[in-house]
């Protein structure tokens, strides 16, 4: 029985998925911080513990994510989009568009029925196009990141945010707070802003149903709602959205073993 | 005058350049753009020319995205519409 | 001076100047330019094409008030009042909110014209690094714009990006430049352009034990490099001048000069007043045009 692992060395968090045949038996995560190897080791150990196995039982490890080339534990690596495509396809074979919004990058991916990548577009290197935007805005609003999604669902009116930069948006948001704008409405404007940027990126790769949203931002119900409105389409978020990329890498590791 | 509207941010360079020596203010771009990126206005030197609207200047990477599909041959509608070739994109 | 009460690490001091050798009462055409920026506002008064007075102060929360304050401060103790001024042009981000102005002109055109006056007609490339934007302008010998770009979307490469760093390191903004030059060896520039990601990078460097000076050096050279990329779109033609708040930051200017292999012109006035001076010059030209038309 083949046991494989996928390690997603993201800019913010490192995630590990362990697969026994086609079943996920262990998951682990740790903040990447400034010491990647340490984070990889910790997340890997957590996943091994959950799987109840030792490290030499793992037949093959494939890394992905921004730090994939620096993961020395791995025997191979694949790009995030390839891993995303495979992971999303496993969870929902009908998915044709995959949107992966992580802390530092947003990706739009179109895939075929076998989980093969067709096209992809990315928002990168600008915090305004990724999860870091929402994080900074939650901080400026002085509310926990986990709460900003729920909060925005209570909004009664939409307001436009002018700033297209995280730094300038922080000041704009402070002005809104001072002018007594409801926090729920501000939270919604944050999600609308990031969603419109993600939507135009996704439209570049062609928008086909079904649409799956993965990455840590998948937990944000407020963002999901804004995204569904902008796309005019239902968006599905799988369980453990932040592990889909690591899952894809683990599946690819299994395929690379061949046979079995 | 070559007017570059847009920005350079962490992700790259995103500019629409309008050559006001070529532009005669015919409004073709204004009519064809699905995002309302253009307006015809009198500039500081009293010429009536096309400009990229104020609120679009900060988001053209996103606004023009759908006109620039990944992996497909394309000509932007504004380029096609301009009879004088006065409009360029930097990407 | 207003606003000096609490320590702010990230704003330039205000300034004011009057030409002691000029008798404005003997003047014929008196014009003014008011540049209302997002962070600072300036007023410049010209008498027959000569600079008579200027002020440079912070922009408050309200643009019209800031315009009035800057103008009042420039007029202070000169004996001149607003009524003595023939024509006022407003410019900058708040240009449509200058209550006493006769016309609004964009900051690009005003900067080119003001730069031409302040640095002389040989100036061909002007870089203005303001509080929340960055402009690159190529102009002809009369100060007319040939090509420009203006970036007010992204905080990187603007005063604001520098403020974020000054704040992070608790260093007063006017000391950033000198401190960044107080190093033994030039470090690699901060690799992220994005201010948010650059801040994360800097936090990591501080954790590794880098002194503040070295972190500032890494950021100043990143900023210089970013501005060079902007300039390269236009092509830098000499003479080259830098205006705006960042022109006062030697740490950025020196690295910029090194990267371009060009030295910038020495400023003769406060580098932040180029927009206001240009606006006052446009005003003068407009008065002359009106008189000519009236005179038939
Ligand atoms: S590319 Fe499309 S959206 Fe962009 S300016 Fe041209 S027509 Fe408008
Ligand atoms: S500073 Fe702002 S606009 Fe620039 S790259 Fe970062 S988030 Fe984007």
XYZ file of C-alpha atoms and ligand atoms in Angstrom:
663
model
C 0.000 0.000 0.000
C 1.565 3.223 -1.152
C 1.885 6.049 1.314
C 2.735 9.465 -0.088
C 2.972 13.000 1.243
C 2.410 16.421 -0.271
C 4.092 19.434 1.300
C 2.807 22.880 0.406
C 5.435 25.380 1.545
C 3.341 28.530 1.380
C 4.502 32.055 2.087
C 2.513 32.160 5.310
C 1.819 28.556 6.334
C 3.279 25.213 5.476
C 0.756 22.417 5.028
C 1.300 18.684 4.796
C -1.108 15.980 3.642
C -0.412 12.248 3.955
C -2.220 9.905 1.627
C -2.565 6.142 2.044
C -3.699 4.900 -1.342
C -6.442 7.407 -2.052
C -7.395 8.288 1.492
C -6.124 11.254 3.480
C -4.817 9.868 6.753
C -2.910 12.812 8.151
C -2.727 16.594 7.958
C -0.388 19.050 9.618
C 0.299 22.761 9.404
C 2.758 25.236 10.847
C 3.443 28.925 10.181
C 6.269 29.212 7.662
C 7.693 32.274 9.404
C 11.323 32.940 8.614
C 12.549 29.362 8.986
C 11.115 27.166 6.266
C 12.878 23.897 7.132
C 11.703 24.085 10.709
C 8.130 24.751 9.636
C 8.225 21.855 7.169
C 9.590 19.533 9.837
C 6.942 20.508 12.397
C 4.037 20.260 9.984
C 5.332 16.924 8.694
C 5.645 15.483 12.214
C 2.094 16.582 13.033
C 0.776 14.876 9.921
C 2.749 11.690 10.663
C 1.322 11.605 14.181
C -2.209 11.967 12.920
C -1.603 9.212 10.391
C -0.033 7.064 13.087
C 2.992 6.188 10.959
C 6.754 6.792 10.998
C 8.590 8.805 8.412
C 10.271 5.827 6.742
C 6.870 4.397 5.906
C 6.321 7.277 3.483
C 7.188 6.118 -0.022
C 7.431 9.451 -1.773
C 7.155 13.131 -0.932
C 6.395 15.912 -3.425
C 6.652 19.578 -2.515
C 4.765 22.556 -3.889
C 4.214 26.188 -2.896
C 6.452 29.241 -3.010
C 9.203 27.516 -1.042
C 8.949 24.171 -2.839
C 12.527 24.101 -4.085
C 13.856 24.489 -0.555
C 11.977 21.496 0.871
C 14.826 19.014 1.255
C 12.592 16.227 2.523
C 10.904 16.003 -0.866
C 12.020 13.894 -3.807
C 10.307 16.125 -6.328
C 8.305 19.297 -6.686
C 5.428 20.643 -8.768
C 4.007 24.121 -9.279
C 1.057 25.245 -7.185
C -1.281 25.414 -10.168
C -0.582 21.810 -11.162
C -1.134 20.680 -7.593
C -4.280 22.805 -7.269
C -5.728 21.294 -10.437
C -5.160 17.727 -9.281
C -6.331 18.292 -5.714
C -9.517 20.085 -6.755
C -10.327 17.448 -9.353
C -10.046 14.688 -6.744
C -12.492 16.455 -4.429
C -14.924 17.530 -7.125
C -14.458 16.017 -10.585
C -16.984 18.448 -12.051
C -14.831 21.462 -11.122
C -13.681 23.394 -14.224
C -12.578 26.610 -12.578
C -10.436 26.619 -9.472
C -9.801 29.788 -7.518
C -7.003 29.549 -4.993
C -6.607 32.537 -2.727
C -3.698 32.277 -0.320
C -2.000 34.864 1.842
C 0.330 36.258 -0.810
C -1.149 35.077 -4.099
C -4.456 34.638 -5.819
C -4.724 32.179 -8.682
C -7.386 31.454 -11.259
C -7.103 28.068 -12.924
C -9.132 26.338 -15.577
C -8.958 22.536 -15.610
C -10.394 19.704 -17.656
C -12.341 16.663 -16.475
C -9.146 14.744 -15.681
C -7.751 17.488 -13.476
C -5.253 18.623 -16.076
C -4.386 22.290 -16.090
C -5.680 24.219 -19.126
C -4.796 27.826 -18.326
C -3.938 29.856 -15.288
C -3.586 33.460 -14.235
C -2.113 34.808 -11.057
C -2.248 37.890 -8.877
C 1.097 38.015 -7.182
C 3.567 40.290 -5.471
C 0.917 42.861 -4.647
C -0.819 42.319 -1.321
C -3.991 43.947 -2.664
C -4.690 40.916 -4.880
C -4.441 38.260 -2.174
C -5.432 37.210 1.323
C -2.911 39.605 2.880
C -5.322 42.384 1.938
C -8.119 40.988 4.092
C -5.666 40.361 6.926
C -4.431 43.938 6.904
C -7.988 45.254 6.795
C -9.091 43.075 9.727
C -6.107 44.407 11.662
C -7.023 47.996 10.818
C -10.596 47.310 11.930
C -9.226 45.688 15.073
C -11.257 42.537 14.629
C -9.973 38.950 14.443
C -9.480 37.695 10.897
C -11.840 34.764 11.558
C -14.663 37.186 12.307
C -14.511 39.541 9.348
C -16.408 37.156 7.049
C -19.397 36.617 9.322
C -19.457 40.294 10.171
C -19.759 41.362 6.547
C -22.851 39.173 6.107
C -24.693 41.597 8.390
C -24.023 44.492 6.059
C -27.034 46.400 4.800
C -25.396 48.554 2.180
C -22.455 48.407 -0.148
C -19.843 51.127 -0.200
C -17.049 51.535 -2.695
C -13.464 51.549 -1.636
C -11.329 53.820 -3.820
C -7.869 52.714 -2.807
C -6.453 49.819 -4.796
C -3.408 49.426 -2.552
C -3.393 47.735 0.836
C -1.464 50.588 2.429
C -3.791 53.298 1.109
C -6.847 51.172 1.838
C -5.838 51.055 5.500
C -6.075 54.830 5.717
C -9.320 54.879 3.793
C -10.755 52.373 6.187
C -9.684 54.413 9.202
C -11.470 57.417 7.668
C -14.611 55.323 7.220
C -14.454 54.210 10.849
C -14.103 57.822 11.988
C -17.102 58.848 9.941
C -19.127 56.245 11.833
C -19.708 53.898 8.928
C -21.058 50.554 10.185
C -18.236 48.047 10.638
C -20.285 45.391 8.824
C -20.546 47.635 5.757
C -16.817 48.290 5.847
C -16.136 44.567 6.131
C -18.292 43.971 3.096
C -16.505 46.643 1.095
C -13.230 44.870 1.915
C -14.573 41.606 0.483
C -16.133 43.316 -2.516
C -12.802 44.978 -3.293
C -10.723 41.824 -3.202
C -13.420 39.832 -4.940
C -13.562 42.215 -7.890
C -9.796 41.859 -8.338
C -9.984 38.074 -8.140
C -12.962 37.988 -10.516
C -11.248 39.876 -13.314
C -8.265 37.581 -12.993
C -10.517 34.531 -13.213
C -12.282 35.935 -16.249
C -8.954 35.936 -18.043
C -8.831 32.140 -17.921
C -12.478 31.791 -18.875
C -15.161 31.155 -16.312
C -16.782 27.719 -16.522
C -18.934 26.012 -13.898
C -18.427 24.336 -11.480
C -16.300 26.791 -9.548
C -14.275 25.708 -6.565
C -12.670 28.077 -4.080
C -9.636 26.787 -2.200
C -6.878 28.237 -0.026
C -7.144 29.706 3.457
C -9.488 32.446 2.254
C -12.051 29.692 1.549
C -13.071 29.883 5.199
C -14.150 33.470 4.745
C -17.905 33.345 4.125
C -18.032 37.067 3.413
C -15.514 36.775 0.615
C -17.317 33.744 -0.797
C -20.564 35.688 -0.923
C -18.979 38.679 -2.702
C -17.288 36.308 -5.122
C -20.535 34.504 -5.954
C -22.184 37.853 -6.655
C -19.334 39.026 -8.881
C -19.068 35.758 -10.800
C -22.824 35.306 -10.969
C -22.235 31.671 -10.142
C -22.299 29.300 -7.216
C -18.931 28.690 -5.601
C -18.119 25.474 -3.738
C -15.654 25.422 -0.876
C -14.419 21.963 0.096
C -13.673 20.840 3.626
C -10.115 21.878 4.576
C -9.722 24.319 1.661
C -6.172 25.244 2.712
C -4.960 21.651 2.246
C -6.081 21.141 -1.357
C -2.725 22.149 -2.845
C -0.842 19.776 -0.525
C -3.372 17.081 -1.399
C -2.688 17.610 -5.080
C 1.050 17.221 -4.461
C 0.442 13.978 -2.541
C -1.685 12.634 -5.418
C 1.044 13.502 -7.894
C 3.586 11.738 -5.643
C 1.419 8.645 -5.813
C 1.147 8.870 -9.607
C 4.902 9.230 -9.844
C 5.355 5.980 -7.933
C 3.575 4.382 -10.861
C 2.051 0.929 -10.897
C 0.210 0.023 -7.703
C 2.490 64.275 -25.587
C 2.671 60.649 -24.562
C 0.403 60.230 -21.583
C 0.926 57.048 -19.580
C -2.061 56.254 -17.410
C -1.789 53.437 -14.943
C 0.767 52.271 -12.463
C 3.670 50.066 -11.539
C 2.943 47.974 -8.482
C 4.528 44.900 -6.929
C 3.041 42.713 -9.647
C 4.289 44.598 -12.694
C 3.774 47.527 -15.052
C 0.264 48.348 -16.159
C -0.118 51.367 -18.404
C -2.372 52.573 -21.179
C -0.440 55.080 -23.263
C -2.305 57.675 -25.282
C -0.343 59.632 -27.829
C -2.118 62.990 -27.817
C -0.319 64.008 -31.003
C -2.161 61.213 -32.799
C -5.483 61.368 -30.944
C -8.080 63.648 -32.531
C -10.777 63.142 -29.898
C -13.040 61.073 -32.172
C -14.517 59.139 -29.222
C -14.198 55.704 -30.857
C -12.395 54.290 -27.806
C -14.885 55.790 -25.407
C -17.734 54.109 -27.272
C -16.166 50.693 -27.568
C -14.631 50.147 -24.120
C -16.821 47.860 -21.992
C -15.330 49.195 -18.758
C -15.669 52.921 -19.409
C -11.918 53.454 -19.300
C -11.848 56.498 -21.576
C -13.207 60.023 -21.563
C -12.584 62.844 -24.028
C -11.533 65.996 -22.246
C -9.723 69.255 -22.814
C -6.180 68.871 -21.494
C -3.927 71.476 -19.890
C -2.741 72.642 -23.291
C -6.300 73.136 -24.562
C -6.410 70.065 -26.817
C -9.488 67.854 -26.836
C -8.118 64.346 -26.393
C -8.810 60.941 -24.895
C -7.793 60.261 -21.309
C -8.152 57.300 -19.038
C -10.721 58.174 -16.386
C -9.527 58.969 -12.896
C -10.989 55.930 -11.132
C -9.786 53.500 -13.811
C -6.187 54.687 -13.547
C -5.718 52.718 -10.356
C -7.140 49.438 -11.587
C -6.579 49.012 -15.310
C -4.724 45.755 -14.791
C -8.026 44.381 -13.578
C -10.383 46.352 -15.818
C -8.573 45.325 -18.987
C -8.094 41.727 -17.837
C -11.128 40.255 -19.616
C -10.053 41.923 -22.906
C -6.775 40.031 -22.594
C -7.678 36.367 -22.222
C -4.877 33.969 -21.299
C -3.759 31.616 -24.059
C -5.854 33.185 -26.836
C -4.976 35.474 -29.716
C -6.635 38.814 -29.148
C -6.705 42.463 -30.133
C -8.025 44.835 -27.508
C -11.261 46.502 -28.667
C -9.861 49.980 -28.022
C -6.791 49.323 -30.190
C -8.999 48.039 -32.952
C -11.366 51.001 -32.720
C -8.789 53.807 -32.744
C -8.333 55.010 -36.342
C -4.960 56.612 -35.565
C -3.252 53.948 -33.501
C -3.033 56.332 -30.577
C -3.636 53.734 -27.850
C -1.106 51.242 -26.503
C -1.046 48.882 -23.556
C 2.216 48.166 -21.758
C 1.379 44.499 -21.276
C 3.935 76.272 13.484
C 0.957 74.003 13.501
C 0.951 70.387 14.494
C 4.340 70.172 16.197
C 2.762 68.920 19.438
C 3.034 65.162 19.170
C 6.020 63.309 17.791
C 5.279 62.086 14.310
C 8.044 60.067 12.806
C 6.910 60.462 9.301
C 6.350 64.029 8.210
C 8.639 66.705 6.837
C 8.879 69.970 8.703
C 6.918 72.884 7.301
C 8.643 75.881 5.739
C 8.037 79.395 4.537
C 10.038 82.010 2.627
C 9.696 85.600 1.399
C 11.948 87.281 -1.132
C 13.569 90.173 0.793
C 14.687 92.053 -2.341
C 11.354 92.343 -4.039
C 8.964 95.276 -3.660
C 5.659 93.720 -4.638
C 3.858 97.069 -4.651
C 5.889 98.037 -7.696
C 4.765 94.878 -9.470
C 2.303 94.678 -12.337
C 1.060 91.094 -12.599
C 0.713 89.244 -9.299
C -0.310 85.607 -9.450
C -0.438 82.628 -7.133
C -0.415 78.869 -7.385
C -1.768 76.547 -4.744
C -0.869 72.866 -4.776
C -3.077 70.822 -2.482
C -1.498 67.411 -2.120
C -2.694 64.543 -0.020
C 0.013 65.016 2.585
C 1.289 68.567 2.164
C 0.042 71.769 0.541
C 2.009 74.651 -0.902
C 1.257 78.173 -2.013
C 3.584 80.237 -4.206
C 3.208 83.912 -5.098
C 4.898 85.447 -8.144
C 5.338 89.075 -8.988
C 6.011 89.683 -12.682
C 7.431 86.233 -13.091
C 9.685 86.406 -10.037
C 9.167 84.265 -7.000
C 8.009 86.458 -4.138
C 6.882 84.120 -1.367
C 5.979 80.535 -0.654
C 4.749 78.292 2.080
C 4.800 74.540 2.526
C 2.595 72.937 5.137
C 0.644 69.845 6.012
C -2.670 69.118 4.408
C -5.416 68.874 6.987
C -8.441 66.635 6.770
C -10.179 69.215 4.620
C -8.777 70.368 1.258
C -10.389 73.850 1.045
C -9.088 74.751 4.521
C -5.635 73.503 3.654
C -5.585 75.687 0.565
C -6.654 78.725 2.581
C -4.096 78.024 5.305
C -1.223 77.608 2.881
C -2.172 80.840 1.111
C -2.559 82.768 4.383
C 0.807 81.588 5.576
C 2.516 82.607 2.347
C 0.897 86.059 2.571
C 1.707 86.504 6.250
C 3.613 89.705 7.129
C 4.025 90.664 3.466
C 1.317 93.324 3.557
C -0.220 91.628 0.527
C -3.767 90.283 0.631
C -5.662 87.899 -1.597
C -7.276 90.907 -3.303
C -3.906 92.045 -4.608
C -3.512 88.824 -6.565
C -4.723 88.919 -10.180
C -5.125 85.240 -10.836
C -4.871 81.993 -8.867
C -4.384 78.505 -10.301
C -5.081 75.445 -8.167
C -3.256 72.191 -8.750
C -2.610 68.839 -7.074
C -4.923 66.183 -5.839
C -7.216 68.765 -4.181
C -7.064 71.261 -7.070
C -10.801 71.493 -7.571
C -11.187 72.355 -3.895
C -9.226 75.588 -3.864
C -12.021 78.064 -3.038
C -10.345 81.230 -4.342
C -8.811 79.801 -7.516
C -9.671 80.928 -11.042
C -8.692 77.699 -12.745
C -7.467 74.183 -12.023
C -4.530 72.637 -13.921
C -3.130 69.145 -13.426
C -0.069 68.648 -11.262
C 1.815 67.103 -14.182
C 1.682 70.263 -16.285
C 2.408 72.439 -13.242
C 5.380 70.379 -12.147
C 6.954 70.549 -15.579
C 6.520 74.302 -15.700
C 7.635 74.820 -12.107
C 10.633 72.541 -12.605
C 11.616 74.542 -15.680
C 11.591 77.723 -13.567
C 13.268 76.297 -10.483
C 16.003 74.339 -12.214
C 16.337 76.285 -15.432
C 15.375 75.531 -19.054
C 17.970 72.759 -19.459
C 15.900 70.438 -17.329
C 14.415 67.600 -19.404
C 13.424 64.993 -16.864
C 11.658 65.677 -13.612
C 10.901 63.102 -11.006
C 8.479 64.098 -8.319
C 8.141 61.849 -5.347
C 5.249 63.064 -3.317
C 3.516 61.905 -0.193
C 1.170 59.515 -1.938
C 2.246 59.470 -5.532
C 5.210 59.447 -7.813
C 5.402 61.300 -11.124
C 7.964 61.093 -13.877
C 7.880 63.827 -16.496
C 9.877 64.518 -19.635
C 9.562 68.087 -20.853
C 10.923 70.489 -23.430
C 12.939 73.674 -22.904
C 9.815 75.688 -22.234
C 8.518 73.345 -19.539
C 5.880 71.731 -21.742
C 5.221 68.060 -21.031
C 6.356 65.577 -23.700
C 5.716 62.387 -21.804
C 4.588 61.585 -18.309
C 3.477 58.868 -16.024
C 1.969 59.194 -12.636
C 1.609 56.471 -10.101
C -0.817 57.077 -7.292
C -2.116 53.551 -7.026
C 0.748 51.839 -5.240
C 2.342 53.078 -2.013
C 5.739 51.693 -2.978
C 7.982 54.439 -4.324
C 5.983 57.194 -2.635
C 6.549 59.076 0.575
C 3.966 56.821 2.106
C 6.071 53.711 1.622
C 8.962 55.472 3.332
C 6.677 56.541 6.166
C 5.671 52.953 6.795
C 9.353 52.095 7.190
C 10.164 55.139 9.311
C 7.277 54.144 11.551
C 8.277 50.505 11.721
C 11.769 51.490 12.862
C 10.694 54.534 14.918
C 13.024 56.815 12.992
C 12.019 60.431 12.184
C 11.495 60.633 8.426
C 13.978 63.448 7.900
C 16.723 61.255 9.407
C 16.052 58.208 7.218
C 18.357 59.304 4.402
C 21.414 60.084 6.518
C 20.975 56.998 8.664
C 20.746 54.782 5.605
C 24.153 56.052 4.479
C 25.752 55.302 7.828
C 26.727 51.738 6.920
C 29.953 49.844 6.216
C 28.792 47.962 3.200
C 25.780 48.357 0.958
C 23.327 45.501 1.654
C 21.174 43.866 -1.007
C 17.986 45.816 -1.591
C 14.762 44.583 0.002
C 13.449 42.224 -2.660
C 9.681 42.850 -2.433
C 8.348 45.951 -4.101
C 5.052 45.746 -2.246
C 5.246 47.743 0.975
C 3.267 45.095 2.843
C 5.639 42.307 1.849
C 8.714 44.532 2.220
C 7.654 45.210 5.787
C 7.506 41.481 6.484
C 10.949 41.135 4.933
C 12.322 43.965 7.073
C 10.880 42.399 10.211
C 12.777 39.246 9.332
C 16.008 41.206 8.823
C 15.633 42.939 12.189
C 15.075 39.556 13.777
C 18.312 38.367 12.194
C 20.003 41.190 14.060
C 20.436 43.776 11.301
C 20.872 47.305 12.671
C 18.248 49.876 11.697
C 20.744 51.668 9.452
C 21.286 48.594 7.345
C 17.561 47.870 7.034
C 16.990 51.463 5.948
C 19.829 51.168 3.431
C 18.197 48.049 1.982
C 14.882 49.842 1.693
C 16.271 53.090 0.285
C 18.045 51.190 -2.453
C 14.887 49.188 -3.201
C 13.018 52.448 -3.521
C 15.704 53.945 -5.749
C 15.556 50.891 -7.963
C 11.808 51.033 -8.212
C 11.919 54.655 -9.280
C 14.549 53.855 -11.888
C 12.112 51.353 -13.410
C 9.485 54.063 -13.614
C 11.935 56.477 -15.224
C 13.051 53.894 -17.747
C 9.589 53.838 -19.275
C 10.133 57.454 -20.230
C 13.851 57.377 -20.836
C 15.934 59.705 -18.691
C 17.248 62.677 -20.584
C 19.586 65.145 -18.860
C 19.336 67.505 -17.063
C 17.556 65.630 -14.391
C 15.887 67.056 -11.300
C 14.054 65.519 -8.387
C 11.282 67.380 -6.619
C 8.945 66.499 -3.780
C 9.584 65.251 -0.266
C 11.846 62.349 -1.211
C 14.252 64.775 -2.897
C 15.201 65.624 0.683
C 16.152 62.019 1.389
C 19.823 61.689 0.444
C 19.719 57.954 0.999
C 17.340 57.524 -1.915
C 18.703 60.312 -4.121
C 22.310 59.159 -3.882
C 21.433 55.548 -4.697
C 19.243 56.714 -7.557
C 22.092 58.787 -8.993
C 24.467 55.854 -8.659
C 22.096 53.486 -10.423
C 21.390 55.915 -13.259
C 24.941 57.230 -13.441
C 23.552 60.770 -13.541
C 23.732 63.527 -10.964
C 20.636 65.519 -10.197
C 20.509 69.297 -10.324
C 21.014 71.068 -7.019
C 17.766 72.543 -5.742
C 17.699 76.280 -5.121
C 14.344 76.279 -3.349
C 12.287 73.943 -1.187
C 11.851 70.921 -3.469
C 8.198 70.581 -2.549
C 7.036 73.824 -4.154
C 7.474 72.957 -7.855
C 3.753 72.325 -8.409
C 2.694 75.592 -6.772
C 5.342 77.591 -8.672
C 4.222 76.038 -11.957
C 0.614 76.877 -11.158
C 1.566 80.505 -10.458
C 3.401 80.637 -13.803
C 0.378 79.242 -15.646
C -1.655 81.930 -13.884
C 0.714 84.614 -15.122
C 0.478 83.363 -18.694
C -3.298 83.313 -18.444
C -3.399 86.912 -17.215
C -1.211 88.007 -20.112
C -3.444 86.152 -22.555
C -6.557 87.783 -21.084
C -5.011 91.232 -21.319
C -3.987 90.646 -24.893
C -7.482 89.515 -25.812
C -9.043 92.457 -23.944
C -6.635 94.845 -25.615
C -7.858 93.460 -28.946
S -8.478 46.751 -23.193
Fe -10.715 46.668 -23.057
S -11.208 47.403 -20.996
Fe -9.096 47.997 -21.458
S -9.258 50.058 -22.279
Fe -9.263 48.677 -24.036
S -11.413 48.261 -24.443
Fe -11.294 49.166 -22.393
S 2.195 48.661 -1.861
Fe 0.010 48.438 -2.296
S -0.308 48.526 -4.521
Fe 1.882 48.347 -4.069
S 2.244 46.219 -4.348
Fe 1.778 46.531 -2.149
S -0.443 46.343 -1.868
Fe 0.041 46.442 -4.066
